[in-house]
mmCIF file of C-alpha atoms in Angstrom:
data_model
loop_
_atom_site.group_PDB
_atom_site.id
_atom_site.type_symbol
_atom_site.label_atom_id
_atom_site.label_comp_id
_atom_site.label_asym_id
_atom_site.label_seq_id
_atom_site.Cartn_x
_atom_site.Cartn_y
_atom_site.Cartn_z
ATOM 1 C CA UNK A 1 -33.619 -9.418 14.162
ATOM 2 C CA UNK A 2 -31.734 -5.738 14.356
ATOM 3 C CA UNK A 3 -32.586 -3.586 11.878
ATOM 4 C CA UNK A 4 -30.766 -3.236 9.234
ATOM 5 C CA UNK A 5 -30.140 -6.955 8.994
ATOM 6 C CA UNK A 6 -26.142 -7.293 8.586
ATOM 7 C CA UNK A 7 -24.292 -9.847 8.188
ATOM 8 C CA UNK A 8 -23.108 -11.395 11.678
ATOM 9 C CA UNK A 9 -19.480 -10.635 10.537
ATOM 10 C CA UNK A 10 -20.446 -7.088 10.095
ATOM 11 C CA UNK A 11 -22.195 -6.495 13.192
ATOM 12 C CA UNK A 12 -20.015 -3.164 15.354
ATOM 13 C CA UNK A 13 -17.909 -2.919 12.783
ATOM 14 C CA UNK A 14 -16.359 0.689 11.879
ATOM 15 C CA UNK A 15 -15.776 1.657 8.351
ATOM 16 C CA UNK A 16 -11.785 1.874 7.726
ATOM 17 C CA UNK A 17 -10.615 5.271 7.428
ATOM 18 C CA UNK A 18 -7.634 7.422 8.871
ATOM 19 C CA UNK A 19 -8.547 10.763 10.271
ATOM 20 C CA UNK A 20 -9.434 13.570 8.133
ATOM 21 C CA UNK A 21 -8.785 16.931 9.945
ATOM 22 C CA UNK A 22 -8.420 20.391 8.362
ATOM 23 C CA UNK A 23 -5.172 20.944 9.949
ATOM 24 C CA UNK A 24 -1.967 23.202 8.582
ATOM 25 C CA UNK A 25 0.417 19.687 8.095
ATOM 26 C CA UNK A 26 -0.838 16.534 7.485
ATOM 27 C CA UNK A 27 0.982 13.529 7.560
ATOM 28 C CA UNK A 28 -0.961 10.795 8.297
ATOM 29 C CA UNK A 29 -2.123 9.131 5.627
ATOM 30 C CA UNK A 30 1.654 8.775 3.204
ATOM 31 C CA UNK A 31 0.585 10.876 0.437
ATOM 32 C CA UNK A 32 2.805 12.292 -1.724
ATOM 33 C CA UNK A 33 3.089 16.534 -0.361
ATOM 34 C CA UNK A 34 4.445 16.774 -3.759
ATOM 35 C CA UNK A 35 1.917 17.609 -6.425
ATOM 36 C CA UNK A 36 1.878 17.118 -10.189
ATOM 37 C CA UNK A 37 3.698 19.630 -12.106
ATOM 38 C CA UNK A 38 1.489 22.689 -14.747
ATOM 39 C CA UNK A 39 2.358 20.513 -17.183
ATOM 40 C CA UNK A 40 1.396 17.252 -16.047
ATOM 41 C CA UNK A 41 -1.474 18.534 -14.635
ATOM 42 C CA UNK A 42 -2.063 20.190 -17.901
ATOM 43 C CA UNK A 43 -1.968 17.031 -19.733
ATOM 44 C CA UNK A 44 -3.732 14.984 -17.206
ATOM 45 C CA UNK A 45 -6.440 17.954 -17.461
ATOM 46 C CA UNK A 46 -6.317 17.491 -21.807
ATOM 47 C CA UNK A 47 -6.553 13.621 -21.474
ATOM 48 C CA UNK A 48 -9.724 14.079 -19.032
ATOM 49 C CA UNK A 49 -11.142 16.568 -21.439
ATOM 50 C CA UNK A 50 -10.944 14.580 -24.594
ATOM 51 C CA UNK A 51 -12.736 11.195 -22.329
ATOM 52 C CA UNK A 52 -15.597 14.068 -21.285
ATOM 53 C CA UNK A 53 -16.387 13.891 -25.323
ATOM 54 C CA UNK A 54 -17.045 9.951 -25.152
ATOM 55 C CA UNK A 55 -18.814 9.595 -21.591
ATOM 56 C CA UNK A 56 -22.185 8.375 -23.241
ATOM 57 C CA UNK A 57 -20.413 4.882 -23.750
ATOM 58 C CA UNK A 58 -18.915 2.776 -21.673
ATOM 59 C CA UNK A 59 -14.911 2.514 -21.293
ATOM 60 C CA UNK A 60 -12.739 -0.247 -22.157
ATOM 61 C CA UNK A 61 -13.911 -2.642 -19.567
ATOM 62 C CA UNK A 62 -10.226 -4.377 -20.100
ATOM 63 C CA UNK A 63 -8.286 -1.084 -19.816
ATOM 64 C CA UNK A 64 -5.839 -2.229 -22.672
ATOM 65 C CA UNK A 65 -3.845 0.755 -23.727
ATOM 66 C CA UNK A 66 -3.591 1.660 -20.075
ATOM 67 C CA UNK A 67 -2.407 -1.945 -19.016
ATOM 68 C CA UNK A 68 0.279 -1.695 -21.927
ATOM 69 C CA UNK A 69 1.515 1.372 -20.488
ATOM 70 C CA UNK A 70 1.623 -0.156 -16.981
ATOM 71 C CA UNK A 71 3.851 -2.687 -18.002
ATOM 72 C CA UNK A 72 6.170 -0.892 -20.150
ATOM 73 C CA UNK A 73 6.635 1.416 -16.781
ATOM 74 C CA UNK A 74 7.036 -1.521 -14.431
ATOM 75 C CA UNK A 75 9.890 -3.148 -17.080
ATOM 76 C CA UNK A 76 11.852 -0.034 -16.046
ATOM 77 C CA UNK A 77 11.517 -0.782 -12.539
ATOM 78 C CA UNK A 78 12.491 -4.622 -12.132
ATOM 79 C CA UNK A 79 9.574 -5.959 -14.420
ATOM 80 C CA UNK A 80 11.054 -8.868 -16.778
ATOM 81 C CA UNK A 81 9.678 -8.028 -20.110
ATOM 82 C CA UNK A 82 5.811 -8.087 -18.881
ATOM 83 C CA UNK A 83 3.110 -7.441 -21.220
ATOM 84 C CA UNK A 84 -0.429 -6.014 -21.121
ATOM 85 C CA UNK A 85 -1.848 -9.880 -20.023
ATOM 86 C CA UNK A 86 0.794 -9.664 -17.247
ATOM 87 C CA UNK A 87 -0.942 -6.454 -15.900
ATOM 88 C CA UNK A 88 -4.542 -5.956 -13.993
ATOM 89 C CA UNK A 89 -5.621 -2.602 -12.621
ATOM 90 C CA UNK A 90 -8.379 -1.122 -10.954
ATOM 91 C CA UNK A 91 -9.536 1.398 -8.204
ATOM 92 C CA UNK A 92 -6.310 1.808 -5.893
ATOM 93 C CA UNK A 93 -4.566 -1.362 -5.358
ATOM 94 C CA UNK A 94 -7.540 -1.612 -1.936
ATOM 95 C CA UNK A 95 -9.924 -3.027 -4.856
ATOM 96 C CA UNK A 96 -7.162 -4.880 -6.606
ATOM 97 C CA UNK A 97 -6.520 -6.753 -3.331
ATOM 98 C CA UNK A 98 -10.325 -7.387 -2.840
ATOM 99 C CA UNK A 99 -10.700 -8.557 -6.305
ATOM 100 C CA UNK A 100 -7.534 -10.937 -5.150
ATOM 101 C CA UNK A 101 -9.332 -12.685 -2.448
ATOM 102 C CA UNK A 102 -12.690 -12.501 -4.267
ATOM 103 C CA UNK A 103 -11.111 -15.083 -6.841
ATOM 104 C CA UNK A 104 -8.775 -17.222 -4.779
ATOM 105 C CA UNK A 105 -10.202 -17.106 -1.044
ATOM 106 C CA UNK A 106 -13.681 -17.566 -0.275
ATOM 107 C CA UNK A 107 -15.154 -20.136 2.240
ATOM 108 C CA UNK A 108 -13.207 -23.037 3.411
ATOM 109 C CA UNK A 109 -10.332 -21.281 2.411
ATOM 110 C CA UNK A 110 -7.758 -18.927 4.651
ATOM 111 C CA UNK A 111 -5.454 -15.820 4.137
ATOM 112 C CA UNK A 112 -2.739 -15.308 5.674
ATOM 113 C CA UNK A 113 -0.170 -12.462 6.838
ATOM 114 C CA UNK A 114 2.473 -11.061 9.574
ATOM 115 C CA UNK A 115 1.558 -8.659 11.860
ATOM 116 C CA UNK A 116 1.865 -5.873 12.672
ATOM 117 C CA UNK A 117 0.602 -5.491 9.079
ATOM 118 C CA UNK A 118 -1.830 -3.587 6.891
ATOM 119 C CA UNK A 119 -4.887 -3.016 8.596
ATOM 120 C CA UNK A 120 -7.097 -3.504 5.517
ATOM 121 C CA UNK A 121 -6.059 -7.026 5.021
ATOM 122 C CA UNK A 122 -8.414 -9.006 7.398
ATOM 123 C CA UNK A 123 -11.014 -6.877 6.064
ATOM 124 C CA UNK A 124 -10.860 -8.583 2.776
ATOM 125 C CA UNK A 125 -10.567 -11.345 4.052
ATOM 126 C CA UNK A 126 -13.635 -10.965 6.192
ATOM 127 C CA UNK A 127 -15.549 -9.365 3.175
ATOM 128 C CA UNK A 128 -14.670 -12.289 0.865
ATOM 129 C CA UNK A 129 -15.794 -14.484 3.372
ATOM 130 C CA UNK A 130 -12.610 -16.109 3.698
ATOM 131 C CA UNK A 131 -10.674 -17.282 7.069
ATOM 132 C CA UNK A 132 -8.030 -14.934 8.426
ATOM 133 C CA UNK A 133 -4.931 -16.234 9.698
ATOM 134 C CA UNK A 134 -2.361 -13.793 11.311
ATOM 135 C CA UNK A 135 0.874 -14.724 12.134
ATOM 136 C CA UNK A 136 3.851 -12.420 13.966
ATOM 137 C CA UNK A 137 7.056 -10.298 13.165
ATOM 138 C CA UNK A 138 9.996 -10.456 15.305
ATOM 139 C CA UNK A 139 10.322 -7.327 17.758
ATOM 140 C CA UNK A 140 12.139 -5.329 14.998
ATOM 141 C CA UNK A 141 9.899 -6.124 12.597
ATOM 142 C CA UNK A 142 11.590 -8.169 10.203
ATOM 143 C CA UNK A 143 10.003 -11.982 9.182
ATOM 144 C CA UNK A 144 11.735 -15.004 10.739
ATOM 145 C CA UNK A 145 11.735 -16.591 7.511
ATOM 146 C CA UNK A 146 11.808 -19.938 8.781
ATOM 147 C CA UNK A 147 9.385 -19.408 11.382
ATOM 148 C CA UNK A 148 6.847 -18.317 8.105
ATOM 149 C CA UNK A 149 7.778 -20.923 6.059
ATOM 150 C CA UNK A 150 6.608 -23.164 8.940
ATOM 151 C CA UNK A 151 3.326 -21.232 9.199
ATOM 152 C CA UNK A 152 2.720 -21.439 6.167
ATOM 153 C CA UNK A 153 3.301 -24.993 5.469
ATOM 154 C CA UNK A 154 0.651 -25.275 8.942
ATOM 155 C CA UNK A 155 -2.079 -23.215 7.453
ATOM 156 C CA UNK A 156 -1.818 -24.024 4.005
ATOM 157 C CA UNK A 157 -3.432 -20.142 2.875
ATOM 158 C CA UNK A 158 -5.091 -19.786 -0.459
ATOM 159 C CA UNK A 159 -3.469 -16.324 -0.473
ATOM 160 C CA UNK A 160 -0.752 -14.884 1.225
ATOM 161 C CA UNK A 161 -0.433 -11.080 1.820
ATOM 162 C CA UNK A 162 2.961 -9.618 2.416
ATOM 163 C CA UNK A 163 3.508 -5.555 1.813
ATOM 164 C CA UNK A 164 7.272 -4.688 1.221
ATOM 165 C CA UNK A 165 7.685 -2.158 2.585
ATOM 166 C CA UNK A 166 5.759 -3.510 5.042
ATOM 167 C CA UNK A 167 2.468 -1.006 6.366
ATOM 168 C CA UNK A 168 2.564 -0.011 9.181
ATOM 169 C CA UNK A 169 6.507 -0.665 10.119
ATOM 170 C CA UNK A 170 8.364 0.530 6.597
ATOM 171 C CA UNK A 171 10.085 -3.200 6.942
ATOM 172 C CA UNK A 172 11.522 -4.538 3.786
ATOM 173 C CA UNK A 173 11.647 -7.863 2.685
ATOM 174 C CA UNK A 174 14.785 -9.385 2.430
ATOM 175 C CA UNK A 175 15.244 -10.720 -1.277
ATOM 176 C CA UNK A 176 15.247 -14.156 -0.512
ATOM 177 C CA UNK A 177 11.435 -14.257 1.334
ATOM 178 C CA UNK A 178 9.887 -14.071 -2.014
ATOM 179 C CA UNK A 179 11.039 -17.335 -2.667
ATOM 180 C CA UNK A 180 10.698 -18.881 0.331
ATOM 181 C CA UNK A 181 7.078 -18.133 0.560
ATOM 182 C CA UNK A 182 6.687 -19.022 -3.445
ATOM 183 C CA UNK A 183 7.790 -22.682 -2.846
ATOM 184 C CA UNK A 184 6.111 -23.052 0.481
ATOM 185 C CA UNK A 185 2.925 -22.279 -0.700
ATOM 186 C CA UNK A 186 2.281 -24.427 -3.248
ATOM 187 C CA UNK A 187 -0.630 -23.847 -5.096
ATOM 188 C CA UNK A 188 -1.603 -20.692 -3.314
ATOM 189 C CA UNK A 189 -1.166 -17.073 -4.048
ATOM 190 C CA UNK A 190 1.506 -14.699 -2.536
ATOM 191 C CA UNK A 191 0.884 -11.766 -3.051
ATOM 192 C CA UNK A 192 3.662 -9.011 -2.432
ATOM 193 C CA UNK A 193 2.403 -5.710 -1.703
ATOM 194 C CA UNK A 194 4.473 -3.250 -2.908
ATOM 195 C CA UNK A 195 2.363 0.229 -2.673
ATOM 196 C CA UNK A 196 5.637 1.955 -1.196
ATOM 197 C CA UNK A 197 8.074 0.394 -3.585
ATOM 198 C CA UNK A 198 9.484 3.009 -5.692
ATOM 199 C CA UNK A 199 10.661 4.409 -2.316
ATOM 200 C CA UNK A 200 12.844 1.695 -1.376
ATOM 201 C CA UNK A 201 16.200 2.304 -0.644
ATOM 202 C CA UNK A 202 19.005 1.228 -3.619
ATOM 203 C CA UNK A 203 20.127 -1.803 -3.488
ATOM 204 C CA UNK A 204 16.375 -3.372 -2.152
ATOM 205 C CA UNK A 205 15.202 -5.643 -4.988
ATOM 206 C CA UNK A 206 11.866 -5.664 -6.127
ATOM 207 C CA UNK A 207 9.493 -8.945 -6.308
ATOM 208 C CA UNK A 208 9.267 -8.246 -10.018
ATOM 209 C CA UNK A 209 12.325 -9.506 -10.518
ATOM 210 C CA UNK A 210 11.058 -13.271 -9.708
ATOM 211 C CA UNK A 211 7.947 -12.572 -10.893
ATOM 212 C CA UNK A 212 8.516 -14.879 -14.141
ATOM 213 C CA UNK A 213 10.039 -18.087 -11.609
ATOM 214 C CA UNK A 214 6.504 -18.559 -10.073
ATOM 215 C CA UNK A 215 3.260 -19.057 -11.208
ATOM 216 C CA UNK A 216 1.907 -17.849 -8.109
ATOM 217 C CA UNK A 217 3.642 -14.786 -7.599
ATOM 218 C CA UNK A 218 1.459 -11.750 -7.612
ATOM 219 C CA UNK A 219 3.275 -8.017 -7.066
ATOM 220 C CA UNK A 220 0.558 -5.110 -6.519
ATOM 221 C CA UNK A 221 1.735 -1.478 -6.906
ATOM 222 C CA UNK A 222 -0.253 1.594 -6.455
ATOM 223 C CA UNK A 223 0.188 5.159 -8.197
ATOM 224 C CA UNK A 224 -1.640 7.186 -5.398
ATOM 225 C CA UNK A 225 2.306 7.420 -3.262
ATOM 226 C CA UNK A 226 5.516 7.389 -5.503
ATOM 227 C CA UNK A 227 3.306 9.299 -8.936
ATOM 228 C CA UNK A 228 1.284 11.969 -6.400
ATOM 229 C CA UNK A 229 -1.810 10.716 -8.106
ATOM 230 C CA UNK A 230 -3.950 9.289 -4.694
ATOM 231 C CA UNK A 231 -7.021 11.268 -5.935
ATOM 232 C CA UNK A 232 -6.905 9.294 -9.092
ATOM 233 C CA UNK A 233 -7.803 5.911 -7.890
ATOM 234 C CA UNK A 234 -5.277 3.746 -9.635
ATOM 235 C CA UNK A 235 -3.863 0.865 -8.243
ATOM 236 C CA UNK A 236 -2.490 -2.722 -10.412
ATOM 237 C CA UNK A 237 -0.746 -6.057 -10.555
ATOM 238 C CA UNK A 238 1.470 -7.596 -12.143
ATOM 239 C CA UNK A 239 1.139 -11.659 -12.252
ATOM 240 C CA UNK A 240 1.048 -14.846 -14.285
ATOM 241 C CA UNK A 241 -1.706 -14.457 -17.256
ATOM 242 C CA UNK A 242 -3.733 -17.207 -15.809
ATOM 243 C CA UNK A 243 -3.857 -14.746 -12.623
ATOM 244 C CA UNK A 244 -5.149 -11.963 -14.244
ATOM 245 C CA UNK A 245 -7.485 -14.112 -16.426
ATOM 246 C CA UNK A 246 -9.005 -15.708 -12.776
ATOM 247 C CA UNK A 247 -8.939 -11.911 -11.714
ATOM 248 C CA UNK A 248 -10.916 -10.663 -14.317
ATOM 249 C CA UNK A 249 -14.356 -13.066 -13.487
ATOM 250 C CA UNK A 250 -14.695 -11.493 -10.403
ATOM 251 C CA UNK A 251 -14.115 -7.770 -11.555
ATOM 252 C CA UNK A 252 -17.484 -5.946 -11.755
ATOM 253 C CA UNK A 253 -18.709 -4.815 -15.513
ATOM 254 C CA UNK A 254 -16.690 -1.535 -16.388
ATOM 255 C CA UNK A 255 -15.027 -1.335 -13.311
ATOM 256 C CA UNK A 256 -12.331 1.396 -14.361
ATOM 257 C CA UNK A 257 -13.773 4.810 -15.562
ATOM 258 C CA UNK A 258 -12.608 6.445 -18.773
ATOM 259 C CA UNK A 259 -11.833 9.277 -16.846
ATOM 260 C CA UNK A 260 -9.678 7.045 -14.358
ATOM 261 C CA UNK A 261 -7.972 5.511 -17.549
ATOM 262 C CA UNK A 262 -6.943 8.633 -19.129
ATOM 263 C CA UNK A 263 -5.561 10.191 -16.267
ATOM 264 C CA UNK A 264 -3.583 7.500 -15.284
ATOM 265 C CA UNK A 265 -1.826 7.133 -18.747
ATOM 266 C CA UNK A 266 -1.443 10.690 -18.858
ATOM 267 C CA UNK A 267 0.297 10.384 -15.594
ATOM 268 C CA UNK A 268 2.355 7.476 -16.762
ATOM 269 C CA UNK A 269 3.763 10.205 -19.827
ATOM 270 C CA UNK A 270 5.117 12.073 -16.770
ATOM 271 C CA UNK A 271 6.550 9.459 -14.881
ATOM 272 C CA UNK A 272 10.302 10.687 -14.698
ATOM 273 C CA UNK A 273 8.759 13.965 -14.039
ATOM 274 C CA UNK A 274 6.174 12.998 -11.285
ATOM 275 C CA UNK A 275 8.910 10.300 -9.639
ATOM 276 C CA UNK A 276 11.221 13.156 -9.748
ATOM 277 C CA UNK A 277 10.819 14.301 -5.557
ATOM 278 C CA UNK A 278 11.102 10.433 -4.761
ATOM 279 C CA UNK A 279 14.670 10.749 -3.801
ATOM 280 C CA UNK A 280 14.119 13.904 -1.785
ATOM 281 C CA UNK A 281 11.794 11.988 0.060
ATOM 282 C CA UNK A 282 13.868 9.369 0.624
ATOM 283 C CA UNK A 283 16.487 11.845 1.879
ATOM 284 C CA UNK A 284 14.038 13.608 3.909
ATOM 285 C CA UNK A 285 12.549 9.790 5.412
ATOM 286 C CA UNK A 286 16.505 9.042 6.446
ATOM 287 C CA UNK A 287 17.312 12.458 8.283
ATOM 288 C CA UNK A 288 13.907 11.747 10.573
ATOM 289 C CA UNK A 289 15.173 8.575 11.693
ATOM 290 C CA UNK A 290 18.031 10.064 12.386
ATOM 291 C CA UNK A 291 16.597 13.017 14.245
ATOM 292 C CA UNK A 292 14.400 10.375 15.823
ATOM 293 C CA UNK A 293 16.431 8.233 17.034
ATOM 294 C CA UNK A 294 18.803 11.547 18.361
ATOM 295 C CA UNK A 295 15.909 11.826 20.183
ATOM 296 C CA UNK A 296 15.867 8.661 22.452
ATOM 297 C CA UNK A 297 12.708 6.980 20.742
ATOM 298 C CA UNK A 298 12.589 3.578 18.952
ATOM 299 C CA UNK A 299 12.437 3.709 15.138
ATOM 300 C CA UNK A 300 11.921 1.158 12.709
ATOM 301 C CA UNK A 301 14.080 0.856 9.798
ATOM 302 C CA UNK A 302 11.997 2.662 6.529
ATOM 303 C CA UNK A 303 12.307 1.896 3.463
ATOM 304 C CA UNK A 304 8.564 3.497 2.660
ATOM 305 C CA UNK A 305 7.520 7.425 2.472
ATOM 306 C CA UNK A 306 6.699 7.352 6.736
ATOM 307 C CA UNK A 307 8.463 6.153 9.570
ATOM 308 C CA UNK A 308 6.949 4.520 12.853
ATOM 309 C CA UNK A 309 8.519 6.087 15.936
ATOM 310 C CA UNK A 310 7.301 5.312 19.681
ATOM 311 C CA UNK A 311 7.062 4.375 22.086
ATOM 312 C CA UNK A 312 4.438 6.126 24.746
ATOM 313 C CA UNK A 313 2.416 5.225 27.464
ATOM 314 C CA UNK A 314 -0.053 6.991 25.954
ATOM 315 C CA UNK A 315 0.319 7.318 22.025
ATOM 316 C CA UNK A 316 -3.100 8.821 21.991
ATOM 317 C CA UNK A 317 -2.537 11.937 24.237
ATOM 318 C CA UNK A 318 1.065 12.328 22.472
ATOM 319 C CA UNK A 319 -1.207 12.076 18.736
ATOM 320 C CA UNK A 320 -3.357 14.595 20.352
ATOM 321 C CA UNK A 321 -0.964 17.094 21.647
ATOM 322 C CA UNK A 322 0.681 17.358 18.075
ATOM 323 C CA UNK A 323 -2.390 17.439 16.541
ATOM 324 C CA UNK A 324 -3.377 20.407 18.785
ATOM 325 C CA UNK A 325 -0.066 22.297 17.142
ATOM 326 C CA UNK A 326 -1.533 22.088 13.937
ATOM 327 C CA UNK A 327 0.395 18.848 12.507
ATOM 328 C CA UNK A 328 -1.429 15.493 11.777
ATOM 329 C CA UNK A 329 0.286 12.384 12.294
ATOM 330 C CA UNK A 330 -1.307 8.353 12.259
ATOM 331 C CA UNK A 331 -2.197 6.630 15.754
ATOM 332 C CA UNK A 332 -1.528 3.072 14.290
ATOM 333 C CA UNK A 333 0.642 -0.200 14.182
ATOM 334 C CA UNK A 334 1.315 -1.788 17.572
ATOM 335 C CA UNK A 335 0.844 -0.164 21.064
ATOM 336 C CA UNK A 336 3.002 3.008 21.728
ATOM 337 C CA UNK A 337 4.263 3.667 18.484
ATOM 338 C CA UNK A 338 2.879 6.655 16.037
ATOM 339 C CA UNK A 339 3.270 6.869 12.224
ATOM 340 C CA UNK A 340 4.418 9.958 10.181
ATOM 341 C CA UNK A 341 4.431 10.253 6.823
ATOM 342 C CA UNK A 342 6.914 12.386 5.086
ATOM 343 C CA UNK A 343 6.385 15.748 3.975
ATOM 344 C CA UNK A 344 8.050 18.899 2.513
ATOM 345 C CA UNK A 345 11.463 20.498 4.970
ATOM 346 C CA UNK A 346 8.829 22.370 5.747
ATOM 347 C CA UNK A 347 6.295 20.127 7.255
ATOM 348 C CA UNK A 348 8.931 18.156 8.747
ATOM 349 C CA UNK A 349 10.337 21.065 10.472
ATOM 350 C CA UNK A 350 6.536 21.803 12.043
ATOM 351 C CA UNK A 351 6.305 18.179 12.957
ATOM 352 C CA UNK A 352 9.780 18.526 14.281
ATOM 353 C CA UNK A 353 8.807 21.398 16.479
ATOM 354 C CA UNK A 354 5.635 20.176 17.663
ATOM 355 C CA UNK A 355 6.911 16.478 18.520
ATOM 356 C CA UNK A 356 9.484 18.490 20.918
ATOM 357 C CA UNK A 357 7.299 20.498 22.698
ATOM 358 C CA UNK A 358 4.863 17.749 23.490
ATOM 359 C CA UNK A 359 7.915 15.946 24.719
ATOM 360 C CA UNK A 360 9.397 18.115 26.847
ATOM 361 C CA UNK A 361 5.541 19.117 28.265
ATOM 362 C CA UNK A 362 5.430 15.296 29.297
ATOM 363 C CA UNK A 363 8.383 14.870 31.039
#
């Protein structure tokens, strides 16, 4: 037997991770390049402090106060009048997910998304020990809705995983899907991603909305993008209670730091503050499709803080060259096509600059 002994599963597996380069402009990984403000910071800072004084015990293992505050912030956004037992949260919304399939997949049981999707998903699935199933997106990216309702109905998934906007592709759902995948799956969970959804564009409905229709509706929201808090760790859910009930037997013992708690409900305090750029952004995402697209390249319709552009023969030596100028962009989603998440004017401009140059060296 190899040494260490892994699980067959495991075996030549690479741990997930985007590139981490010390570079002047990076924009590969959709953070926001906005940080929090001196006085968020400030009070984020004073929260932090006064959790230092009680580190010898444990934290709230439930996260109450910060689960009320969650849902009080998510009524404001499409939430219909959701309490604290409507509201789970944990380390990013990667361990929310994982805590997802821990308590509804499992063996004998299957998952099931669209691809091109997030690249995380079959990894929770595979780490859960539950069957992935992967079906397709049209060539723009959108979901044939009837085509998933049939797949579903085929596979029968214990949990479906949908991001809107979709990761990679910045694809939206359209308002009825939510529905549609509700009723088809019966007793399983669909779970509607919706890390990028504070950037959606007006007019895009959230899943929240339906949220109290079905029982087996689960929405999943992050504040690492939209809130600028990614080195924070804070990810959460909004779902049935009975959801969050089955979610909390599989969370570990004290899961959520004290530290983690009071910065996020400091950050919360500052939410019109810290959501302030988010319209910039989406500004600044809708001139680079433009530009883009004035450029003779394919570009998916974004309704997320990046936009997938393409295509190339070679993505890689494209990533490369504009990495070599100092910018850092993603090499991901399907064949040719590059990510970039979106920055200051600034950054934009030096991605701008470098994309052209590569260009023009290739033709």
């Amino acid at each position: 037997m190899p040494w260490p002994p892994l699980r067959d599963a495991l075996v030549g597996e690479e741990p997930y991770g985007a590139p981490q380069i010390d570079v002047p402009v990076q924009l590969n990984t959709n953070e926001n390049p906005y940080g929090p403000s001196a006085a968020a910071a400030a009070d984020i800072a004073e929260a932090v402090r006064g959790a230092a004084l009680t580190l010898n015990r444990y934290p709230d293992r439930e996260a109450h106060a910060l689960r009320a505050d969650l849902a009080t912030y998510l009524n404001a956004d499409g939430g219909q009048q959701l309490s604290e037992a409507n509201v789970w949260a944990a380390n990013g919304s990667n361990e929310v997910m994982l805590q997802l399939l821990q308590a509804f997949g499992g063996p004998g049981r299957v998952a099931l998304s669209f691809a091109p999707t997030y690249s995380m998903y079959p990894e929770y699935a595979r780490d859960s020990l539950t069957e992935w199933v992967v079906g397709h997106r049209e060539s723009d990216f959108s979901l044939d809705l009837e085509a998933a309702r049939r797949k579903v109905l085929e596979v029968q998934p214990a949990v479906v995983l949908l991001p809107s906007p979709n990761n990679p592709t910045g694809t939206a759902l359209p308002p009825e899907a939510v529905a549609m995948l509700c009723e088809a799956a019966g007793n399983g969970i669909v779970v509607i991603d919706e890390a990028y959804g504070e950037f959606r564009r007006e007019g895009v409905p959230s899943a929240l909305e339906v949220l109290p229709r079905y029982r087996n509706l689960v929405v999943t929201r992050t504040m690492s993008k939209a809130f600028a808090l990614a080195g924070a760790r804070l990810g959460y859910l909004a779902a049935h209670p009975d959801v969050v009930d089955a979610v909390r037997v599989v969370r570990l013992p004290y899961h959520l730091s004290a530290v983690t708690q009071a910065a996020a409900r400091a950050a919360l305090r500052h939410a019109p503050e810290l959501l302030g750029k988010v319209a910039e952004l989406r500004a600044e995402r809708d001139d680079t499709v433009a530009w883009l697209r004035a450029q003779g390249l394919e570009v998916a319709d974004s309704d997320a803080n990046f936009v997938l552009f393409g295509t190339f023969a070679d993505r890689h030596a494209v990533w490369q060259q504009v990495l070599e100028r100092g910018v850092l962009i993603r090499e991901t989603g399907p064949d040719g096509w590059l990510r970039v998440s979106i920055g200051t004017p600034e950054e934009m401009t030096a991605f701008k600059s470098a994309l052209v140059a590569v260009v023009e060296e290739n033709r």
